[in-house]
């Protein structure tokens, strides 16, 4: 035992522990799944938080309140057979973007408050329907109602489940909050008009350009059912880029548009937890049109050697479709020379005139393959190795190290 813990070993071990606790405190402040697992009466609610990806969204936020309902209240909701994206809208109305512990709930200034919710934050909520009215009622009761529910407060506070001030408060309320907007059937994802959605959210020029290129537009819509994330450059960015866009070959235009789509559904929380290379709709095996995702604090950035763009807004997050606004046009390094000095020979120039044919054929296959590397950047080191981008390489390796260290620690904790 003694010679197992010689000073150098001990120091290394302590350093490792400090390193690990740093990781935990920055990226793993709370885990709603784990909190609710301790309470079997919320198992259905918990299951649907995971299924709708809301759990990850909750875990990456602080100063929030989750209004959980028990299994019988969930049974009433499920009896109406809502689609998964309707369930997501309804449950996201139950995540308040403020911290309400038991004490604060019973001591609301002026006895009433409107709380913004995750439903409102994802942009799916029309008008004021993403707000929840919380009102102190006679006899120490606290009533809850969706703002689009005619002033009725049908749900009552039951109890505090867990409070981690001021990061997360989990409370139980008596029933699901009725909300005509959240309960409305969502259009089948593949029926969504991408251009229309982009147009009303500050990305009209990109949307119009996309719809003018029928092949690109149908590549996007063909991918919706299997999961699609679109990064739309905002109008002033795409407008400034139009002269350069017009200068591209037909194949280049197609590749540039398709470069802004990723054939995997990604929430903000998933993007934050998945640093690394991301395949796009333009990716094909021969010419790698991919970019890397990197987090800088709370900011998600998308990088190629030619540009660094920031995600500025969520336009729609509706499983299996997510659309985010970005502040710059994503420039594939295959079409635009990077600014970074490159010691290795420059990559192949812009696609040849016959590229669209080959490009399209390969893409179909690649779409099916794509979720793998995008979901688990740490598992595809060869992707990083043959890419000359040092940044993305580093990010992928770092993820790999974290995964390895974490598995070691979990192994250690199990002992
Ligand atoms: C609350 O969240 C912050 C930021 O994620 C974290 O540093 C802190 O440790 C958390 N507090 C508790 C009590 O978990
Ligand atoms: C949260 O807890 C669940 C269940 O214990 C676990 O499966 C999941 O990996 C955890 N999530 C994170 C981000 O640690
Ligand atoms: C409480 O009510 C007073 C008087 O009606 C008002 O001035 C104040 O803004 C209210 N405070 C809040 C937090 O709503
Ligand atoms: C909440 O609803 C109650 C009852 O309809 C209403 O009296 C109150 O003004 C509402 N509170 C807010 C902040 O809108
Ligand atoms: C999508 O919406 C745009 C207007 O934003 C409209 O011009 C176009 O016809 C619509 N496309 C379909 C397929 O409905
Ligand atoms: C368009 O291409 C020509 C020829 O390659 C080049 O001289 C010109 O600067 C380009 N214009 C823009 C706006 O990139």
CSV table of C-alpha atoms and ligand atoms in Angstrom, one decimal:
chain,number,residue,atom,x,y,z
A,1,UNK,CA,0.0,0.0,0.0
A,2,UNK,CA,2.7,2.5,1.1
A,3,UNK,CA,4.9,2.1,-2.0
A,4,UNK,CA,1.8,2.5,-4.2
A,5,UNK,CA,1.4,6.1,-2.9
A,6,UNK,CA,5.0,7.4,-3.2
A,7,UNK,CA,5.1,11.2,-3.3
A,8,UNK,CA,5.4,11.6,-7.1
A,9,UNK,CA,2.4,9.3,-7.6
A,10,UNK,CA,0.4,11.1,-5.0
A,11,UNK,CA,1.2,14.5,-6.6
A,12,UNK,CA,0.2,13.2,-10.0
A,13,UNK,CA,-2.9,11.7,-8.6
A,14,UNK,CA,-3.9,15.0,-6.8
A,15,UNK,CA,-3.2,16.9,-10.0
A,16,UNK,CA,-5.5,14.5,-11.9
A,17,UNK,CA,-8.2,14.9,-9.3
A,18,UNK,CA,-8.0,18.7,-9.5
A,19,UNK,CA,-8.1,18.5,-13.3
A,20,UNK,CA,-11.1,16.2,-13.1
A,21,UNK,CA,-13.0,18.3,-10.7
A,22,UNK,CA,-12.4,21.3,-13.0
A,23,UNK,CA,-14.0,19.4,-15.8
A,24,UNK,CA,-17.0,18.5,-13.6
A,25,UNK,CA,-17.6,21.9,-12.3
A,26,UNK,CA,-17.5,23.5,-15.7
A,27,UNK,CA,-19.4,21.0,-17.8
A,28,UNK,CA,-21.3,18.9,-15.3
A,29,UNK,CA,-22.9,21.2,-12.8
A,30,UNK,CA,-26.1,19.1,-12.6
A,31,UNK,CA,-27.8,16.1,-14.2
A,32,UNK,CA,-31.7,16.3,-14.2
A,33,UNK,CA,-31.8,12.6,-15.3
A,34,UNK,CA,-29.9,11.6,-12.2
A,35,UNK,CA,-31.9,13.9,-9.9
A,36,UNK,CA,-35.3,12.5,-11.1
A,37,UNK,CA,-34.0,8.9,-11.1
A,38,UNK,CA,-34.1,9.0,-7.3
A,39,UNK,CA,-37.9,9.5,-7.5
A,40,UNK,CA,-39.7,6.7,-9.4
A,41,UNK,CA,-43.0,8.7,-9.4
A,42,UNK,CA,-41.4,10.9,-12.1
A,43,UNK,CA,-40.0,8.1,-14.2
A,44,UNK,CA,-42.2,8.8,-17.2
A,45,UNK,CA,-41.5,12.6,-17.1
A,46,UNK,CA,-37.8,11.7,-16.8
A,47,UNK,CA,-38.0,9.3,-19.8
A,48,UNK,CA,-39.5,12.0,-22.0
A,49,UNK,CA,-37.0,14.6,-21.0
A,50,UNK,CA,-34.3,12.2,-22.3
A,51,UNK,CA,-36.3,11.2,-25.5
A,52,UNK,CA,-36.9,14.9,-26.4
A,53,UNK,CA,-33.2,15.9,-25.7
A,54,UNK,CA,-34.5,18.4,-23.2
A,55,UNK,CA,-32.4,16.8,-20.4
A,56,UNK,CA,-29.2,17.9,-22.1
A,57,UNK,CA,-30.7,21.4,-22.6
A,58,UNK,CA,-31.5,21.5,-18.9
A,59,UNK,CA,-28.1,20.3,-17.8
A,60,UNK,CA,-26.3,23.0,-19.6
A,61,UNK,CA,-28.3,25.9,-18.1
A,62,UNK,CA,-28.3,27.4,-14.6
A,63,UNK,CA,-30.9,29.4,-12.7
A,64,UNK,CA,-33.7,27.2,-13.9
A,65,UNK,CA,-36.7,25.5,-12.4
A,66,UNK,CA,-38.1,22.2,-13.7
A,67,UNK,CA,-41.8,21.7,-13.0
A,68,UNK,CA,-42.1,17.9,-12.9
A,69,UNK,CA,-45.4,16.0,-13.0
A,70,UNK,CA,-45.9,12.4,-11.7
A,71,UNK,CA,-46.5,9.3,-13.8
A,72,UNK,CA,-50.3,9.6,-13.7
A,73,UNK,CA,-50.3,13.2,-15.0
A,74,UNK,CA,-48.0,12.0,-17.8
A,75,UNK,CA,-50.4,9.2,-18.6
A,76,UNK,CA,-53.1,11.8,-19.2
A,77,UNK,CA,-50.9,13.6,-21.6
A,78,UNK,CA,-49.8,10.5,-23.5
A,79,UNK,CA,-53.4,9.3,-23.8
A,80,UNK,CA,-53.8,12.1,-26.4
A,81,UNK,CA,-51.1,10.5,-28.5
A,82,UNK,CA,-49.1,13.6,-29.1
A,83,UNK,CA,-46.1,13.5,-31.5
A,84,UNK,CA,-42.7,13.6,-30.0
A,85,UNK,CA,-42.2,17.2,-31.1
A,86,UNK,CA,-45.5,18.2,-29.5
A,87,UNK,CA,-44.4,16.5,-26.3
A,88,UNK,CA,-41.2,18.4,-26.5
A,89,UNK,CA,-43.0,21.7,-26.8
A,90,UNK,CA,-45.3,20.8,-23.9
A,91,UNK,CA,-42.4,19.7,-21.6
A,92,UNK,CA,-40.3,22.7,-22.5
A,93,UNK,CA,-43.1,24.9,-21.2
A,94,UNK,CA,-42.4,23.2,-17.8
A,95,UNK,CA,-38.8,24.4,-17.7
A,96,UNK,CA,-38.8,27.9,-16.2
A,97,UNK,CA,-35.8,30.1,-17.0
A,98,UNK,CA,-35.5,31.4,-13.4
A,99,UNK,CA,-34.8,29.8,-10.1
A,100,UNK,CA,-37.9,29.2,-7.9
A,101,UNK,CA,-37.2,27.4,-4.7
A,102,UNK,CA,-40.0,26.6,-2.3
A,103,UNK,CA,-39.3,29.8,-0.4
A,104,UNK,CA,-39.3,32.1,-3.4
A,105,UNK,CA,-42.5,30.5,-4.8
A,106,UNK,CA,-44.4,31.5,-1.6
A,107,UNK,CA,-42.9,35.0,-1.5
A,108,UNK,CA,-43.3,36.3,-5.0
A,109,UNK,CA,-43.1,40.1,-5.2
A,110,UNK,CA,-46.7,41.4,-5.6
A,111,UNK,CA,-48.0,37.8,-5.4
A,112,UNK,CA,-47.7,37.1,-9.1
A,113,UNK,CA,-45.0,36.7,-11.8
A,114,UNK,CA,-44.6,35.6,-15.4
A,115,UNK,CA,-41.7,33.2,-16.0
A,116,UNK,CA,-40.1,32.7,-19.4
A,117,UNK,CA,-39.7,29.1,-20.3
A,118,UNK,CA,-37.5,26.9,-22.5
A,119,UNK,CA,-40.5,26.7,-24.9
A,120,UNK,CA,-40.2,30.5,-25.4
A,121,UNK,CA,-36.4,30.3,-25.6
A,122,UNK,CA,-36.4,27.7,-28.5
A,123,UNK,CA,-38.4,30.1,-30.7
A,124,UNK,CA,-41.3,27.6,-31.2
A,125,UNK,CA,-43.7,29.5,-29.1
A,126,UNK,CA,-46.0,32.0,-30.8
A,127,UNK,CA,-46.7,35.3,-29.1
A,128,UNK,CA,-46.6,35.2,-25.3
A,129,UNK,CA,-47.5,31.5,-25.2
A,130,UNK,CA,-44.0,30.6,-23.9
A,131,UNK,CA,-44.6,32.2,-20.5
A,132,UNK,CA,-46.0,30.7,-17.3
A,133,UNK,CA,-48.0,32.7,-14.8
A,134,UNK,CA,-47.1,31.8,-11.2
A,135,UNK,CA,-49.5,33.3,-8.6
A,136,UNK,CA,-49.6,33.0,-4.8
A,137,UNK,CA,-53.1,31.9,-3.9
A,138,UNK,CA,-55.1,31.9,-0.6
A,139,UNK,CA,-54.2,29.3,1.9
A,140,UNK,CA,-50.5,29.1,1.0
A,141,UNK,CA,-51.2,27.6,-2.4
A,142,UNK,CA,-49.2,28.5,-5.5
A,143,UNK,CA,-51.0,28.3,-8.9
A,144,UNK,CA,-49.4,27.8,-12.3
A,145,UNK,CA,-50.9,28.4,-15.7
A,146,UNK,CA,-49.6,28.9,-19.3
A,147,UNK,CA,-50.0,32.5,-20.4
A,148,UNK,CA,-52.2,31.4,-23.3
A,149,UNK,CA,-54.7,29.6,-21.1
A,150,UNK,CA,-57.2,32.4,-20.5
A,151,UNK,CA,-55.9,33.4,-17.1
A,152,UNK,CA,-56.6,30.0,-15.6
A,153,UNK,CA,-54.1,28.5,-13.1
A,154,UNK,CA,-55.0,24.9,-13.2
A,155,UNK,CA,-51.8,23.4,-11.8
A,156,UNK,CA,-50.8,23.7,-8.1
A,157,UNK,CA,-47.4,23.5,-6.4
A,158,UNK,CA,-47.1,20.1,-4.7
A,159,UNK,CA,-43.6,19.9,-3.3
A,160,UNK,CA,-40.0,20.6,-3.7
A,161,UNK,CA,-38.1,17.6,-5.2
A,162,UNK,CA,-34.6,19.0,-5.1
A,163,UNK,CA,-33.0,22.4,-4.8
A,164,UNK,CA,-29.4,23.3,-5.8
A,165,UNK,CA,-29.4,27.1,-5.2
A,166,UNK,CA,-29.3,28.9,-7.6
A,167,UNK,CA,-28.6,26.5,-10.4
A,168,UNK,CA,-31.6,24.2,-10.5
A,169,UNK,CA,-34.8,23.8,-8.6
A,170,UNK,CA,-36.9,20.7,-9.3
A,171,UNK,CA,-40.5,21.0,-8.0
A,172,UNK,CA,-43.6,18.9,-8.5
A,173,UNK,CA,-46.8,20.5,-9.8
A,174,UNK,CA,-50.2,18.8,-9.8
A,175,UNK,CA,-50.7,18.5,-13.6
A,176,UNK,CA,-49.4,19.3,-17.0
A,177,UNK,CA,-50.0,22.9,-17.9
A,178,UNK,CA,-52.6,23.1,-20.6
A,179,UNK,CA,-51.5,25.4,-23.5
A,180,UNK,CA,-53.2,25.5,-26.9
A,181,UNK,CA,-50.0,26.6,-28.6
A,182,UNK,CA,-47.8,24.0,-27.1
A,183,UNK,CA,-50.3,21.2,-27.6
A,184,UNK,CA,-51.0,22.1,-31.2
A,185,UNK,CA,-50.0,19.3,-33.6
A,186,UNK,CA,-46.6,20.2,-35.2
A,187,UNK,CA,-46.4,20.0,-39.0
A,188,UNK,CA,-44.7,16.8,-40.1
A,189,UNK,CA,-41.1,17.9,-40.2
A,190,UNK,CA,-40.6,17.0,-43.9
A,191,UNK,CA,-43.5,19.4,-44.7
A,192,UNK,CA,-41.7,22.3,-43.2
A,193,UNK,CA,-41.0,25.2,-45.6
A,194,UNK,CA,-37.4,25.9,-44.8
A,195,UNK,CA,-37.3,29.1,-46.9
A,196,UNK,CA,-40.4,30.5,-45.0
A,197,UNK,CA,-38.9,29.7,-41.6
A,198,UNK,CA,-35.5,31.3,-42.5
A,199,UNK,CA,-37.2,34.4,-44.1
A,200,UNK,CA,-39.1,35.5,-41.0
A,201,UNK,CA,-36.0,35.1,-38.8
A,202,UNK,CA,-33.5,37.4,-40.4
A,203,UNK,CA,-32.0,34.9,-42.9
A,204,UNK,CA,-34.2,35.7,-45.9
A,205,UNK,CA,-31.4,36.1,-48.4
A,206,UNK,CA,-29.8,32.7,-47.6
A,207,UNK,CA,-33.3,31.1,-47.7
A,208,UNK,CA,-34.2,32.7,-51.1
A,209,UNK,CA,-30.8,31.7,-52.5
A,210,UNK,CA,-31.3,28.1,-51.3
A,211,UNK,CA,-34.8,27.8,-52.7
A,212,UNK,CA,-33.5,29.1,-56.1
A,213,UNK,CA,-31.1,26.2,-56.3
A,214,UNK,CA,-33.6,23.3,-56.5
A,215,UNK,CA,-30.9,20.6,-56.1
A,216,UNK,CA,-29.6,22.1,-52.9
A,217,UNK,CA,-33.0,22.8,-51.5
A,218,UNK,CA,-34.1,19.2,-52.1
A,219,UNK,CA,-30.9,17.9,-50.5
A,220,UNK,CA,-31.9,19.8,-47.4
A,221,UNK,CA,-35.6,18.7,-47.4
A,222,UNK,CA,-34.6,15.0,-48.2
A,223,UNK,CA,-32.6,15.0,-45.0
A,224,UNK,CA,-35.2,16.4,-42.6
A,225,UNK,CA,-36.8,13.2,-41.6
A,226,UNK,CA,-33.5,11.5,-40.7
A,227,UNK,CA,-32.4,14.6,-38.8
A,228,UNK,CA,-31.1,18.0,-40.1
A,229,UNK,CA,-29.3,20.9,-38.6
A,230,UNK,CA,-29.0,24.1,-40.7
A,231,UNK,CA,-26.7,27.0,-40.0
A,232,UNK,CA,-28.1,30.1,-41.7
A,233,UNK,CA,-26.0,33.2,-42.3
A,234,UNK,CA,-27.9,36.3,-41.3
A,235,UNK,CA,-28.9,38.7,-44.0
A,236,UNK,CA,-26.1,41.3,-43.8
A,237,UNK,CA,-23.5,38.5,-43.9
A,238,UNK,CA,-25.0,36.7,-46.9
A,239,UNK,CA,-25.7,39.9,-48.7
A,240,UNK,CA,-22.1,41.0,-48.5
A,241,UNK,CA,-21.0,37.6,-49.7
A,242,UNK,CA,-23.3,37.5,-52.8
A,243,UNK,CA,-20.7,38.9,-55.2
A,244,UNK,CA,-18.3,36.1,-54.2
A,245,UNK,CA,-21.1,33.5,-54.4
A,246,UNK,CA,-22.0,34.6,-57.9
A,247,UNK,CA,-18.4,34.1,-58.9
A,248,UNK,CA,-18.4,30.4,-57.9
A,249,UNK,CA,-18.9,27.6,-60.5
A,250,UNK,CA,-22.3,25.9,-60.4
A,251,UNK,CA,-20.7,23.0,-58.5
A,252,UNK,CA,-19.1,25.5,-56.1
A,253,UNK,CA,-22.5,27.2,-55.4
A,254,UNK,CA,-24.1,23.9,-54.7
A,255,UNK,CA,-21.3,22.9,-52.4
A,256,UNK,CA,-21.4,26.2,-50.5
A,257,UNK,CA,-25.1,26.0,-49.9
A,258,UNK,CA,-25.0,22.3,-48.8
A,259,UNK,CA,-22.0,23.2,-46.6
A,260,UNK,CA,-24.5,25.0,-44.3
A,261,UNK,CA,-26.5,21.8,-43.6
A,262,UNK,CA,-25.5,18.9,-41.3
A,263,UNK,CA,-27.4,15.6,-41.7
A,264,UNK,CA,-27.9,15.1,-38.0
A,265,UNK,CA,-30.3,16.8,-35.6
A,266,UNK,CA,-28.3,18.8,-33.1
A,267,UNK,CA,-29.7,20.8,-30.1
A,268,UNK,CA,-27.6,23.7,-28.7
A,269,UNK,CA,-26.7,21.4,-25.8
A,270,UNK,CA,-25.6,18.7,-28.2
A,271,UNK,CA,-23.4,21.1,-30.1
A,272,UNK,CA,-21.9,22.3,-26.9
A,273,UNK,CA,-21.0,18.8,-25.8
A,274,UNK,CA,-19.8,17.6,-29.2
A,275,UNK,CA,-16.7,19.6,-30.0
A,276,UNK,CA,-15.0,18.3,-33.1
A,277,UNK,CA,-15.3,17.8,-36.8
A,278,UNK,CA,-18.8,17.9,-38.3
A,279,UNK,CA,-19.7,16.4,-41.7
A,280,UNK,CA,-22.0,18.5,-43.8
A,281,UNK,CA,-24.4,17.8,-46.7
A,282,UNK,CA,-21.6,18.8,-49.0
A,283,UNK,CA,-19.1,16.3,-47.5
A,284,UNK,CA,-18.0,13.5,-49.7
A,285,UNK,CA,-15.3,11.1,-49.2
A,286,UNK,CA,-12.9,12.5,-51.7
A,287,UNK,CA,-13.2,16.2,-51.0
A,288,UNK,CA,-13.9,16.7,-47.4
A,289,UNK,CA,-16.3,19.6,-46.9
A,290,UNK,CA,-16.4,19.7,-43.2
A,291,UNK,CA,-16.0,22.2,-40.4
A,292,UNK,CA,-15.2,22.0,-36.7
A,293,UNK,CA,-17.4,23.0,-33.8
A,294,UNK,CA,-15.7,24.6,-30.9
A,295,UNK,CA,-17.1,26.1,-27.7
A,296,UNK,CA,-15.7,29.2,-26.3
A,297,UNK,CA,-17.4,29.4,-22.9
A,298,UNK,CA,-21.1,29.6,-23.8
A,299,UNK,CA,-20.4,30.6,-27.4
A,300,UNK,CA,-20.6,28.0,-30.1
A,301,UNK,CA,-18.2,28.7,-33.0
A,302,UNK,CA,-17.9,26.9,-36.3
A,303,UNK,CA,-14.5,27.0,-37.9
A,304,UNK,CA,-12.9,26.3,-41.2
A,305,UNK,CA,-9.4,27.6,-42.2
A,306,UNK,CA,-11.1,30.4,-44.0
A,307,UNK,CA,-13.6,31.6,-41.5
A,308,UNK,CA,-14.8,31.5,-37.8
A,309,UNK,CA,-18.6,31.9,-37.5
A,310,UNK,CA,-20.6,32.2,-34.3
A,311,UNK,CA,-24.0,30.8,-33.6
A,312,UNK,CA,-26.1,33.8,-32.7
A,313,UNK,CA,-29.7,32.5,-32.4
A,314,UNK,CA,-31.9,29.5,-32.4
A,315,UNK,CA,-34.4,29.9,-35.3
A,316,UNK,CA,-36.2,26.6,-34.7
A,317,UNK,CA,-35.5,23.5,-32.6
A,318,UNK,CA,-38.1,21.0,-33.4
A,319,UNK,CA,-36.9,17.3,-33.4
A,320,UNK,CA,-35.7,16.2,-36.0
A,321,UNK,CA,-35.0,19.7,-37.4
A,322,UNK,CA,-32.9,22.5,-36.0
A,323,UNK,CA,-32.1,25.8,-37.6
A,324,UNK,CA,-29.6,28.3,-36.1
A,325,UNK,CA,-28.5,31.7,-37.3
A,326,UNK,CA,-24.8,32.4,-37.7
A,327,UNK,CA,-23.0,35.7,-38.1
A,328,UNK,CA,-20.8,34.8,-41.1
A,329,UNK,CA,-21.0,32.7,-44.2
A,330,UNK,CA,-19.3,29.3,-43.7
A,331,UNK,CA,-16.5,29.2,-46.2
A,332,UNK,CA,-15.3,25.7,-47.1
A,333,UNK,CA,-11.5,25.6,-47.3
A,334,UNK,CA,-11.9,23.6,-50.5
A,335,UNK,CA,-13.3,26.7,-52.2
A,336,UNK,CA,-11.7,29.5,-50.2
A,337,UNK,CA,-8.1,29.8,-49.3
A,338,UNK,CA,-7.6,29.7,-45.6
A,339,UNK,CA,-5.8,32.6,-43.8
A,340,UNK,CA,-3.8,30.3,-41.6
A,341,UNK,CA,-0.4,29.4,-43.1
A,342,UNK,CA,-0.3,25.9,-44.3
A,343,UNK,CA,3.0,24.0,-44.3
A,344,UNK,CA,1.5,21.1,-46.3
A,345,UNK,CA,0.7,21.5,-50.0
A,346,UNK,CA,-2.5,23.3,-50.7
A,347,UNK,CA,-5.6,21.0,-51.0
A,348,UNK,CA,-7.2,20.3,-54.4
A,349,UNK,CA,-8.7,23.3,-56.1
A,350,UNK,CA,-12.4,24.0,-56.6
A,351,UNK,CA,-14.4,21.0,-58.0
A,352,UNK,CA,-14.1,20.3,-61.7
A,353,UNK,CA,-16.9,21.0,-64.1
A,354,UNK,CA,-18.2,17.4,-63.9
A,355,UNK,CA,-18.2,17.4,-60.2
A,356,UNK,CA,-22.0,17.7,-59.6
A,357,UNK,CA,-22.7,14.2,-60.9
A,358,UNK,CA,-20.1,12.4,-58.8
A,359,UNK,CA,-20.8,14.7,-55.9
A,360,UNK,CA,-24.5,13.9,-55.8
A,361,UNK,CA,-23.9,10.1,-56.0
A,362,UNK,CA,-21.4,10.0,-53.2
A,363,UNK,CA,-23.5,12.3,-51.0
A,364,UNK,CA,-26.4,9.9,-50.7
A,365,UNK,CA,-24.1,7.3,-49.2
A,366,UNK,CA,-22.3,9.8,-47.1
A,367,UNK,CA,-25.6,11.1,-45.5
A,368,UNK,CA,-26.2,7.6,-44.1
A,369,UNK,CA,-22.7,7.4,-42.8
A,370,UNK,CA,-22.6,10.9,-41.4
A,371,UNK,CA,-24.1,10.6,-37.9
A,372,UNK,CA,-21.3,8.4,-36.8
A,373,UNK,CA,-18.4,10.8,-37.0
A,374,UNK,CA,-20.6,13.8,-36.1
A,375,UNK,CA,-21.9,12.1,-33.0
A,376,UNK,CA,-18.6,10.8,-31.7
A,377,UNK,CA,-15.7,12.9,-32.9
A,378,UNK,CA,-13.5,11.2,-30.4
A,379,UNK,CA,-13.9,7.9,-32.1
A,380,UNK,CA,-12.7,9.0,-35.5
A,381,UNK,CA,-9.1,10.0,-35.0
A,382,UNK,CA,-8.3,9.2,-38.7
A,383,UNK,CA,-10.7,12.0,-39.7
A,384,UNK,CA,-8.6,14.4,-37.7
A,385,UNK,CA,-5.3,13.0,-38.8
A,386,UNK,CA,-5.7,13.5,-42.5
A,387,UNK,CA,-7.2,16.9,-42.0
A,388,UNK,CA,-4.6,19.7,-42.1
A,389,UNK,CA,-6.6,21.8,-39.6
A,390,UNK,CA,-4.5,21.8,-36.4
A,391,UNK,CA,-7.4,23.3,-34.4
A,392,UNK,CA,-9.9,20.6,-35.0
A,393,UNK,CA,-7.2,18.0,-34.5
A,394,UNK,CA,-6.5,19.4,-31.1
A,395,UNK,CA,-10.2,19.5,-30.2
A,396,UNK,CA,-10.7,15.9,-31.1
A,397,UNK,CA,-7.6,14.7,-29.2
A,398,UNK,CA,-8.7,16.7,-26.1
A,399,UNK,CA,-12.1,15.0,-26.2
A,400,UNK,CA,-10.4,11.7,-26.4
A,401,UNK,CA,-8.3,12.5,-23.4
A,402,UNK,CA,-11.3,13.6,-21.4
A,403,UNK,CA,-13.2,10.5,-22.3
A,404,UNK,CA,-10.2,8.3,-21.3
A,405,UNK,CA,-9.7,10.2,-18.0
A,406,UNK,CA,-13.4,10.1,-17.2
A,407,UNK,CA,-13.6,6.4,-17.8
A,408,UNK,CA,-10.6,5.9,-15.5
A,409,UNK,CA,-12.3,7.9,-12.8
A,410,UNK,CA,-15.6,6.1,-13.1
A,411,UNK,CA,-13.6,2.9,-12.9
A,412,UNK,CA,-11.9,4.2,-9.8
A,413,UNK,CA,-15.2,5.3,-8.2
A,414,UNK,CA,-16.7,1.9,-8.8
A,415,UNK,CA,-14.0,0.5,-6.6
B,1,LIG,C1,-23.8,25.8,-10.2
B,1,LIG,O1,-23.3,25.9,-11.5
B,1,LIG,C2,-22.0,26.5,-11.6
B,1,LIG,C3,-21.8,26.7,-13.1
B,1,LIG,O2,-22.1,25.6,-13.9
B,1,LIG,C4,-21.0,25.5,-11.0
B,1,LIG,O3,-19.7,26.1,-11.1
B,1,LIG,C5,-21.4,25.3,-9.5
B,1,LIG,O4,-20.5,24.4,-9.0
B,1,LIG,C6,-22.8,24.8,-9.4
B,1,LIG,N1,-23.2,24.8,-8.0
B,1,LIG,C7,-23.6,23.7,-7.5
B,1,LIG,C8,-24.0,23.8,-6.0
B,1,LIG,O5,-23.8,22.6,-8.1
B,2,LIG,C1,-26.8,11.9,-16.3
B,2,LIG,O1,-27.2,10.8,-15.6
B,2,LIG,C2,-27.6,9.7,-16.4
B,2,LIG,C3,-28.2,8.6,-15.4
B,2,LIG,O2,-27.5,8.5,-14.3
B,2,LIG,C4,-26.5,9.2,-17.2
B,2,LIG,O3,-26.9,8.1,-18.0
B,2,LIG,C5,-26.0,10.3,-18.1
B,2,LIG,O4,-24.8,9.9,-18.8
B,2,LIG,C6,-25.6,11.5,-17.2
B,2,LIG,N1,-25.3,12.7,-18.1
B,2,LIG,C7,-24.2,13.3,-18.0
B,2,LIG,C8,-24.0,14.5,-18.9
B,2,LIG,O5,-23.4,13.1,-17.1
B,3,LIG,C1,-45.3,45.5,-7.7
B,3,LIG,O1,-46.4,46.4,-7.7
B,3,LIG,C2,-46.0,47.8,-7.7
B,3,LIG,C3,-47.2,48.7,-7.5
B,3,LIG,O2,-48.3,48.1,-8.2
B,3,LIG,C4,-45.2,48.1,-8.9
B,3,LIG,O3,-44.8,49.4,-9.0
B,3,LIG,C5,-44.0,47.1,-9.0
B,3,LIG,O4,-43.4,47.3,-10.3
B,3,LIG,C6,-44.5,45.7,-8.9
B,3,LIG,N1,-43.3,44.9,-8.8
B,3,LIG,C7,-43.1,43.8,-9.6
B,3,LIG,C8,-41.8,43.1,-9.4
B,3,LIG,O5,-43.9,43.4,-10.4
B,4,LIG,C1,-51.5,35.7,-13.5
B,4,LIG,O1,-52.9,35.2,-13.6
B,4,LIG,C2,-53.7,35.8,-12.7
B,4,LIG,C3,-55.1,35.1,-12.7
B,4,LIG,O2,-55.6,35.1,-14.0
B,4,LIG,C4,-53.8,37.3,-12.9
B,4,LIG,O3,-54.7,37.9,-12.0
B,4,LIG,C5,-52.4,37.9,-12.9
B,4,LIG,O4,-52.5,39.3,-13.2
B,4,LIG,C6,-51.5,37.2,-13.8
B,4,LIG,N1,-50.1,37.7,-13.5
B,4,LIG,C7,-49.4,38.2,-14.4
B,4,LIG,C8,-48.0,38.6,-13.9
B,4,LIG,O5,-49.7,38.4,-15.6
B,5,LIG,C1,-42.2,28.4,-49.1
B,5,LIG,O1,-42.4,29.7,-48.6
B,5,LIG,C2,-42.0,30.7,-49.6
B,5,LIG,C3,-42.3,32.1,-49.0
B,5,LIG,O2,-41.4,32.3,-47.9
B,5,LIG,C4,-42.9,30.5,-50.8
B,5,LIG,O3,-42.5,31.5,-51.8
B,5,LIG,C5,-42.7,29.1,-51.4
B,5,LIG,O4,-43.7,28.9,-52.4
B,5,LIG,C6,-43.0,28.1,-50.3
B,5,LIG,N1,-42.7,26.8,-50.8
B,5,LIG,C7,-43.5,25.8,-50.6
B,5,LIG,C8,-43.0,24.5,-51.2
B,5,LIG,O5,-44.6,25.9,-50.1
B,6,LIG,C1,-14.3,36.8,-59.3
B,6,LIG,O1,-13.4,36.1,-60.0
B,6,LIG,C2,-12.4,36.8,-60.7
B,6,LIG,C3,-11.5,35.9,-61.5
B,6,LIG,O2,-11.1,34.8,-60.7
B,6,LIG,C4,-11.6,37.7,-59.7
B,6,LIG,O3,-10.7,38.5,-60.4
B,6,LIG,C5,-12.6,38.6,-58.9
B,6,LIG,O4,-11.9,39.3,-57.9
B,6,LIG,C6,-13.6,37.7,-58.3
B,6,LIG,N1,-14.6,38.6,-57.6
B,6,LIG,C7,-15.0,38.5,-56.4
B,6,LIG,C8,-16.0,39.4,-55.9
B,6,LIG,O5,-14.5,37.6,-55.6
